[in-house]
Amino acid sequence: MLPLREFVPTVRQFIVGHRGSSGTAPENTLASVREALDAGADMVELDVQLTSDQEIVVFHDAVLGRTTGGKGKVAGTTLQSMQSLDAGAWFSEKYTGETVPSLRQAIALIKGKAYLNIEIKPPQPGEDYHIRLDKILSCIFEEKMEEFTLFGSFHHGALAELKRNYPLLHTAAINLPNDTRLPSEIAAEIGCEGFICSMRELTHKRSKDAIAHGIYLGVYTVNMREDLDFALGRKAKAIATNFPARIREEILARG
């Protein structure tokens, strides 16, 4: 498998499984990761949080209620307690018993099969996000995934810090709501090589600017044929989708 730095320039576009294959399996679970890999996703995007015992888990929200039967904040819950929760039944009875995976468990599935995209969440009130960032980086370095991982975030300060401390790491800025700056302006400030935005935000102006400055574009969430038409028309390279099998089939049909 090529390092990410070599892979991206060689392809017209690549498929990113958003929270795994979250349209067909419960988001951010090992089942969702497996389905994304089986679908041929080139990259798997995962959200991560820090538990009370300083473990990195794959989980989107800062609180437990939406995708588990738990209550309270992730930051106030241990890894063991989180992994005792059912993270699949809310999606379908078929996935009853799916647990909240650690980042290491997810990497064990992904490594050597696809690239990893970690979304770094903005800090919660009163949180020192540096602790969370250090734990994420420790895991990535220990698993030797630094050449195969893209770090994305709405928190551009965290990405700038990553680039300052580890210039070879790969970063992509996620566009902030109502931020009208062009991708090149953001990249000049924080040193990212990718720019990610919603389809609504992916204007011709942003597309032309990114291409002119060698910044690759990512767009979310591309779930239908017409979404893909739009994304490819705007020259997006990273296609984030909840349905990687469907979108891969659409791309292959176009030749």
mmCIF file of C-alpha atoms in Angstrom:
data_model
loop_
_atom_site.group_PDB
_atom_site.id
_atom_site.type_symbol
_atom_site.label_atom_id
_atom_site.label_comp_id
_atom_site.label_asym_id
_atom_site.label_seq_id
_atom_site.Cartn_x
_atom_site.Cartn_y
_atom_site.Cartn_z
ATOM 1 C CA MET A 1 0.000 0.000 0.000
ATOM 2 C CA LEU A 2 1.423 3.361 -1.022
ATOM 3 C CA PRO A 3 1.941 6.067 1.594
ATOM 4 C CA LEU A 4 -0.871 8.631 1.458
ATOM 5 C CA ARG A 5 1.504 11.243 0.038
ATOM 6 C CA GLU A 6 2.081 9.050 -3.023
ATOM 7 C CA PHE A 7 -1.455 7.691 -3.334
ATOM 8 C CA VAL A 8 -3.421 10.938 -3.569
ATOM 9 C CA PRO A 9 -1.715 12.341 -6.692
ATOM 10 C CA THR A 10 -2.189 9.051 -8.581
ATOM 11 C CA VAL A 11 -5.999 8.912 -8.465
ATOM 12 C CA ARG A 12 -8.790 11.063 -9.885
ATOM 13 C CA GLN A 13 -10.890 10.500 -6.769
ATOM 14 C CA PHE A 14 -11.057 8.194 -3.805
ATOM 15 C CA ILE A 15 -13.884 7.030 -1.583
ATOM 16 C CA VAL A 16 -13.982 7.857 2.118
ATOM 17 C CA GLY A 17 -16.333 5.788 4.264
ATOM 18 C CA HIS A 18 -17.935 8.367 6.571
ATOM 19 C CA ARG A 19 -17.872 6.880 10.076
ATOM 20 C CA GLY A 20 -17.325 3.626 8.230
ATOM 21 C CA SER A 21 -20.247 2.539 6.099
ATOM 22 C CA SER A 22 -22.640 4.439 8.328
ATOM 23 C CA GLY A 23 -25.583 4.189 5.962
ATOM 24 C CA THR A 24 -25.591 0.409 6.231
ATOM 25 C CA ALA A 25 -24.210 -0.224 9.734
ATOM 26 C CA PRO A 26 -24.062 1.676 13.032
ATOM 27 C CA GLU A 27 -21.599 4.542 12.732
ATOM 28 C CA ASN A 28 -18.107 4.305 14.217
ATOM 29 C CA THR A 29 -18.387 0.612 15.076
ATOM 30 C CA LEU A 30 -16.216 -2.263 13.896
ATOM 31 C CA ALA A 31 -19.184 -3.522 11.866
ATOM 32 C CA SER A 32 -19.305 -0.211 10.041
ATOM 33 C CA VAL A 33 -15.549 -0.305 9.434
ATOM 34 C CA ARG A 34 -15.771 -3.864 8.080
ATOM 35 C CA GLU A 35 -18.591 -2.955 5.724
ATOM 36 C CA ALA A 36 -16.641 0.070 4.446
ATOM 37 C CA LEU A 37 -13.614 -2.126 3.781
ATOM 38 C CA ASP A 38 -15.728 -4.820 2.122
ATOM 39 C CA ALA A 39 -17.248 -2.106 -0.074
ATOM 40 C CA GLY A 40 -13.811 -1.084 -1.300
ATOM 41 C CA ALA A 41 -13.526 2.253 0.476
ATOM 42 C CA ASP A 42 -10.060 3.707 0.000
ATOM 43 C CA MET A 43 -10.184 5.554 3.325
ATOM 44 C CA VAL A 44 -12.236 5.185 6.504
ATOM 45 C CA GLU A 45 -13.182 8.315 8.425
ATOM 46 C CA LEU A 46 -13.619 7.953 12.177
ATOM 47 C CA ASP A 47 -14.423 10.293 15.046
ATOM 48 C CA VAL A 48 -12.507 9.910 18.289
ATOM 49 C CA GLN A 49 -13.002 10.945 21.894
ATOM 50 C CA LEU A 50 -11.014 10.613 25.134
ATOM 51 C CA THR A 51 -12.386 8.588 28.050
ATOM 52 C CA SER A 52 -11.938 9.368 31.738
ATOM 53 C CA ASP A 53 -9.099 6.820 31.921
ATOM 54 C CA GLN A 54 -7.290 8.482 29.000
ATOM 55 C CA GLU A 55 -8.171 5.977 26.295
ATOM 56 C CA ILE A 56 -9.062 6.981 22.750
ATOM 57 C CA VAL A 57 -12.387 5.552 21.585
ATOM 58 C CA VAL A 58 -14.142 5.741 18.238
ATOM 59 C CA PHE A 59 -17.223 7.812 18.985
ATOM 60 C CA HIS A 60 -18.767 10.908 17.460
ATOM 61 C CA ASP A 61 -20.608 12.718 20.241
ATOM 62 C CA ALA A 62 -19.294 14.157 23.479
ATOM 63 C CA VAL A 63 -22.251 12.524 25.272
ATOM 64 C CA LEU A 64 -23.437 8.925 25.208
ATOM 65 C CA GLY A 65 -27.170 8.987 24.567
ATOM 66 C CA ARG A 66 -27.685 9.148 20.802
ATOM 67 C CA THR A 67 -26.019 5.878 19.731
ATOM 68 C CA THR A 68 -25.904 3.925 23.004
ATOM 69 C CA GLY A 69 -28.124 3.372 26.002
ATOM 70 C CA GLY A 70 -25.620 5.187 28.180
ATOM 71 C CA LYS A 71 -25.873 8.549 29.873
ATOM 72 C CA GLY A 72 -23.386 11.297 30.610
ATOM 73 C CA LYS A 73 -20.225 12.470 28.935
ATOM 74 C CA VAL A 74 -17.609 10.318 27.242
ATOM 75 C CA ALA A 75 -14.972 12.285 29.148
ATOM 76 C CA GLY A 76 -16.542 11.085 32.408
ATOM 77 C CA THR A 77 -16.744 7.412 31.398
ATOM 78 C CA THR A 78 -14.062 4.715 31.447
ATOM 79 C CA LEU A 79 -13.186 2.601 28.433
ATOM 80 C CA GLN A 80 -14.526 -0.500 30.171
ATOM 81 C CA SER A 81 -17.845 1.199 30.916
ATOM 82 C CA MET A 82 -18.158 2.467 27.349
ATOM 83 C CA GLN A 83 -17.466 -0.969 25.940
ATOM 84 C CA SER A 84 -20.212 -2.446 28.087
ATOM 85 C CA LEU A 85 -22.755 -0.325 26.180
ATOM 86 C CA ASP A 86 -24.660 -1.482 23.114
ATOM 87 C CA ALA A 87 -23.662 0.746 20.190
ATOM 88 C CA GLY A 88 -25.583 -1.118 17.498
ATOM 89 C CA ALA A 89 -29.165 -1.771 18.571
ATOM 90 C CA TRP A 90 -30.250 1.834 17.900
ATOM 91 C CA PHE A 91 -29.474 1.260 14.214
ATOM 92 C CA SER A 92 -30.936 -2.210 13.746
ATOM 93 C CA GLU A 93 -31.590 -5.378 15.725
ATOM 94 C CA LYS A 94 -29.076 -7.026 13.409
ATOM 95 C CA TYR A 95 -26.311 -5.059 15.109
ATOM 96 C CA THR A 96 -27.361 -5.593 18.705
ATOM 97 C CA GLY A 97 -24.253 -6.127 20.801
ATOM 98 C CA GLU A 98 -21.905 -3.964 18.727
ATOM 99 C CA THR A 99 -19.589 -2.144 21.093
ATOM 100 C CA VAL A 100 -17.738 1.155 21.092
ATOM 101 C CA PRO A 101 -14.280 0.304 19.725
ATOM 102 C CA SER A 102 -10.991 1.755 20.816
ATOM 103 C CA LEU A 103 -8.947 3.470 18.134
ATOM 104 C CA ARG A 104 -6.456 0.601 18.314
ATOM 105 C CA GLN A 105 -9.186 -1.937 17.600
ATOM 106 C CA ALA A 106 -10.297 0.039 14.553
ATOM 107 C CA ILE A 107 -6.731 0.382 13.300
ATOM 108 C CA ALA A 108 -6.273 -3.380 13.595
ATOM 109 C CA LEU A 109 -9.018 -3.796 10.985
ATOM 110 C CA ILE A 110 -7.978 -0.925 8.710
ATOM 111 C CA LYS A 111 -4.195 -1.273 8.683
ATOM 112 C CA GLY A 112 -2.852 -2.426 5.332
ATOM 113 C CA LYS A 113 -6.313 -2.331 3.723
ATOM 114 C CA ALA A 114 -7.276 1.332 3.614
ATOM 115 C CA TYR A 115 -6.185 4.778 4.729
ATOM 116 C CA LEU A 116 -7.442 6.265 7.975
ATOM 117 C CA ASN A 117 -9.044 9.688 8.383
ATOM 118 C CA ILE A 118 -9.309 10.869 11.976
ATOM 119 C CA GLU A 119 -11.506 13.849 12.719
ATOM 120 C CA ILE A 120 -10.094 15.835 15.629
ATOM 121 C CA LYS A 121 -12.975 17.339 17.556
ATOM 122 C CA PRO A 122 -12.835 20.923 18.839
ATOM 123 C CA PRO A 123 -12.182 21.147 22.587
ATOM 124 C CA GLN A 124 -15.051 20.865 25.021
ATOM 125 C CA PRO A 125 -15.467 23.643 27.598
ATOM 126 C CA GLY A 126 -12.697 23.304 30.175
ATOM 127 C CA GLU A 127 -10.876 20.605 28.214
ATOM 128 C CA ASP A 128 -7.172 20.707 27.437
ATOM 129 C CA TYR A 129 -7.375 19.184 23.964
ATOM 130 C CA HIS A 130 -3.595 18.716 23.910
ATOM 131 C CA ILE A 131 -3.990 15.653 26.129
ATOM 132 C CA ARG A 132 -6.419 14.107 23.645
ATOM 133 C CA LEU A 133 -4.194 15.056 20.724
ATOM 134 C CA ASP A 134 -1.144 13.511 22.376
ATOM 135 C CA LYS A 135 -3.015 10.253 23.001
ATOM 136 C CA ILE A 136 -4.188 10.103 19.391
ATOM 137 C CA LEU A 137 -0.683 10.726 18.098
ATOM 138 C CA SER A 138 0.827 8.150 20.439
ATOM 139 C CA CYS A 139 -1.551 5.541 19.057
ATOM 140 C CA ILE A 140 -0.837 6.494 15.426
ATOM 141 C CA PHE A 141 2.921 6.434 15.911
ATOM 142 C CA GLU A 142 2.905 3.183 17.894
ATOM 143 C CA GLU A 143 0.787 1.523 15.210
ATOM 144 C CA LYS A 144 3.078 2.970 12.497
ATOM 145 C CA MET A 145 0.134 4.595 10.745
ATOM 146 C CA GLU A 146 1.549 8.095 10.330
ATOM 147 C CA GLU A 147 2.108 7.689 6.574
ATOM 148 C CA PHE A 148 -1.410 6.327 6.084
ATOM 149 C CA THR A 149 -3.485 8.715 8.198
ATOM 150 C CA LEU A 150 -5.168 12.011 7.362
ATOM 151 C CA PHE A 151 -6.095 14.327 10.227
ATOM 152 C CA GLY A 152 -9.112 16.537 9.564
ATOM 153 C CA SER A 153 -10.740 19.101 11.818
ATOM 154 C CA PHE A 154 -12.970 22.140 12.122
ATOM 155 C CA HIS A 155 -10.458 23.165 14.811
ATOM 156 C CA HIS A 156 -7.800 24.611 12.553
ATOM 157 C CA GLY A 157 -5.556 25.500 15.473
ATOM 158 C CA ALA A 158 -5.077 21.820 16.231
ATOM 159 C CA LEU A 159 -4.094 21.138 12.622
ATOM 160 C CA ALA A 160 -1.622 24.024 12.637
ATOM 161 C CA GLU A 161 -0.096 22.628 15.815
ATOM 162 C CA LEU A 162 0.213 19.177 14.257
ATOM 163 C CA LYS A 163 2.041 20.609 11.262
ATOM 164 C CA ARG A 164 4.379 22.684 13.402
ATOM 165 C CA ASN A 165 5.362 19.725 15.557
ATOM 166 C CA TYR A 166 5.187 16.958 12.938
ATOM 167 C CA PRO A 167 5.561 18.496 9.451
ATOM 168 C CA LEU A 168 5.220 15.171 7.650
ATOM 169 C CA LEU A 169 1.759 14.401 9.021
ATOM 170 C CA HIS A 170 -1.165 14.864 6.618
ATOM 171 C CA THR A 171 -3.852 17.410 7.444
ATOM 172 C CA ALA A 172 -7.045 18.717 5.859
ATOM 173 C CA ALA A 173 -9.036 21.698 7.090
ATOM 174 C CA ILE A 174 -12.788 21.215 7.361
ATOM 175 C CA ASN A 175 -14.500 24.452 6.414
ATOM 176 C CA LEU A 176 -16.018 26.311 9.328
ATOM 177 C CA PRO A 177 -19.647 27.439 8.987
ATOM 178 C CA ASN A 178 -19.838 30.936 7.477
ATOM 179 C CA ASP A 179 -16.086 31.029 6.831
ATOM 180 C CA THR A 180 -15.759 32.657 3.416
ATOM 181 C CA ARG A 181 -11.989 32.267 3.092
ATOM 182 C CA LEU A 182 -10.659 30.369 0.124
ATOM 183 C CA PRO A 183 -8.834 27.057 0.567
ATOM 184 C CA SER A 184 -5.504 28.688 -0.320
ATOM 185 C CA GLU A 185 -5.962 31.295 2.414
ATOM 186 C CA ILE A 186 -6.619 28.636 5.030
ATOM 187 C CA ALA A 187 -3.727 26.485 3.796
ATOM 188 C CA ALA A 188 -1.356 29.444 3.936
ATOM 189 C CA GLU A 189 -2.313 29.937 7.578
ATOM 190 C CA ILE A 190 -2.200 26.350 8.866
ATOM 191 C CA GLY A 191 -0.159 24.399 6.319
ATOM 192 C CA CYS A 192 -2.814 21.851 5.361
ATOM 193 C CA GLU A 193 -2.718 20.005 2.051
ATOM 194 C CA GLY A 194 -6.429 19.219 1.865
ATOM 195 C CA PHE A 195 -9.650 21.214 2.166
ATOM 196 C CA ILE A 196 -12.946 19.559 3.109
ATOM 197 C CA CYS A 197 -16.405 21.090 2.920
ATOM 198 C CA SER A 198 -20.061 20.233 2.473
ATOM 199 C CA MET A 199 -21.598 20.077 -0.977
ATOM 200 C CA ARG A 200 -23.391 23.347 -0.269
ATOM 201 C CA GLU A 201 -20.056 25.012 0.443
ATOM 202 C CA LEU A 202 -18.234 23.575 -2.569
ATOM 203 C CA THR A 203 -18.508 26.521 -4.940
ATOM 204 C CA HIS A 204 -16.787 26.912 -8.291
ATOM 205 C CA LYS A 205 -14.665 29.627 -6.717
ATOM 206 C CA ARG A 206 -13.395 27.342 -3.967
ATOM 207 C CA SER A 207 -12.817 24.524 -6.418
ATOM 208 C CA LYS A 208 -10.794 26.653 -8.829
ATOM 209 C CA ASP A 209 -8.762 28.149 -5.989
ATOM 210 C CA ALA A 210 -7.897 24.765 -4.485
ATOM 211 C CA ILE A 211 -6.866 23.290 -7.831
ATOM 212 C CA ALA A 212 -4.775 26.346 -8.714
ATOM 213 C CA HIS A 213 -2.852 26.008 -5.445
ATOM 214 C CA GLY A 214 -2.399 22.218 -5.439
ATOM 215 C CA ILE A 215 -4.810 21.633 -2.556
ATOM 216 C CA TYR A 216 -6.949 18.525 -2.897
ATOM 217 C CA LEU A 217 -10.662 18.823 -2.249
ATOM 218 C CA GLY A 218 -12.824 16.633 -0.061
ATOM 219 C CA VAL A 219 -16.614 16.875 0.026
ATOM 220 C CA TYR A 220 -19.344 15.416 2.242
ATOM 221 C CA THR A 221 -21.799 13.745 2.326
ATOM 222 C CA VAL A 222 -22.101 12.172 -1.139
ATOM 223 C CA ASN A 223 -24.822 9.534 -0.910
ATOM 224 C CA MET A 224 -26.754 9.665 -4.182
ATOM 225 C CA ARG A 225 -25.919 9.623 -7.900
ATOM 226 C CA GLU A 226 -26.752 13.311 -8.268
ATOM 227 C CA ASP A 227 -24.493 14.105 -5.292
ATOM 228 C CA LEU A 228 -21.643 12.329 -7.049
ATOM 229 C CA ASP A 229 -22.360 14.216 -10.292
ATOM 230 C CA PHE A 230 -22.037 17.463 -8.386
ATOM 231 C CA ALA A 231 -18.884 16.470 -6.487
ATOM 232 C CA LEU A 232 -17.072 15.283 -9.598
ATOM 233 C CA GLY A 233 -18.195 18.359 -11.489
ATOM 234 C CA ARG A 234 -16.471 20.452 -8.837
ATOM 235 C CA LYS A 235 -13.286 18.325 -9.148
ATOM 236 C CA ALA A 236 -13.510 16.874 -5.633
ATOM 237 C CA LYS A 237 -10.937 14.171 -5.026
ATOM 238 C CA ALA A 238 -11.991 12.780 -1.632
ATOM 239 C CA ILE A 239 -15.614 11.641 -1.788
ATOM 240 C CA ALA A 240 -17.013 11.118 1.715
ATOM 241 C CA THR A 241 -20.100 8.934 1.799
ATOM 242 C CA ASN A 242 -22.286 6.949 4.168
ATOM 243 C CA PHE A 243 -22.739 4.383 1.374
ATOM 244 C CA PRO A 244 -19.294 3.506 0.012
ATOM 245 C CA ALA A 245 -20.516 0.422 -1.873
ATOM 246 C CA ARG A 246 -23.146 2.445 -3.739
ATOM 247 C CA ILE A 247 -20.773 5.287 -4.595
ATOM 248 C CA ARG A 248 -17.987 2.928 -5.658
ATOM 249 C CA GLU A 249 -20.404 1.202 -8.024
ATOM 250 C CA GLU A 250 -21.406 4.592 -9.467
ATOM 251 C CA ILE A 251 -17.772 5.608 -9.993
ATOM 252 C CA LEU A 252 -16.864 2.292 -11.622
ATOM 253 C CA ALA A 253 -19.852 2.585 -13.961
ATOM 254 C CA ARG A 254 -18.424 5.877 -15.250
ATOM 255 C CA GLY A 255 -15.113 4.258 -16.167
#
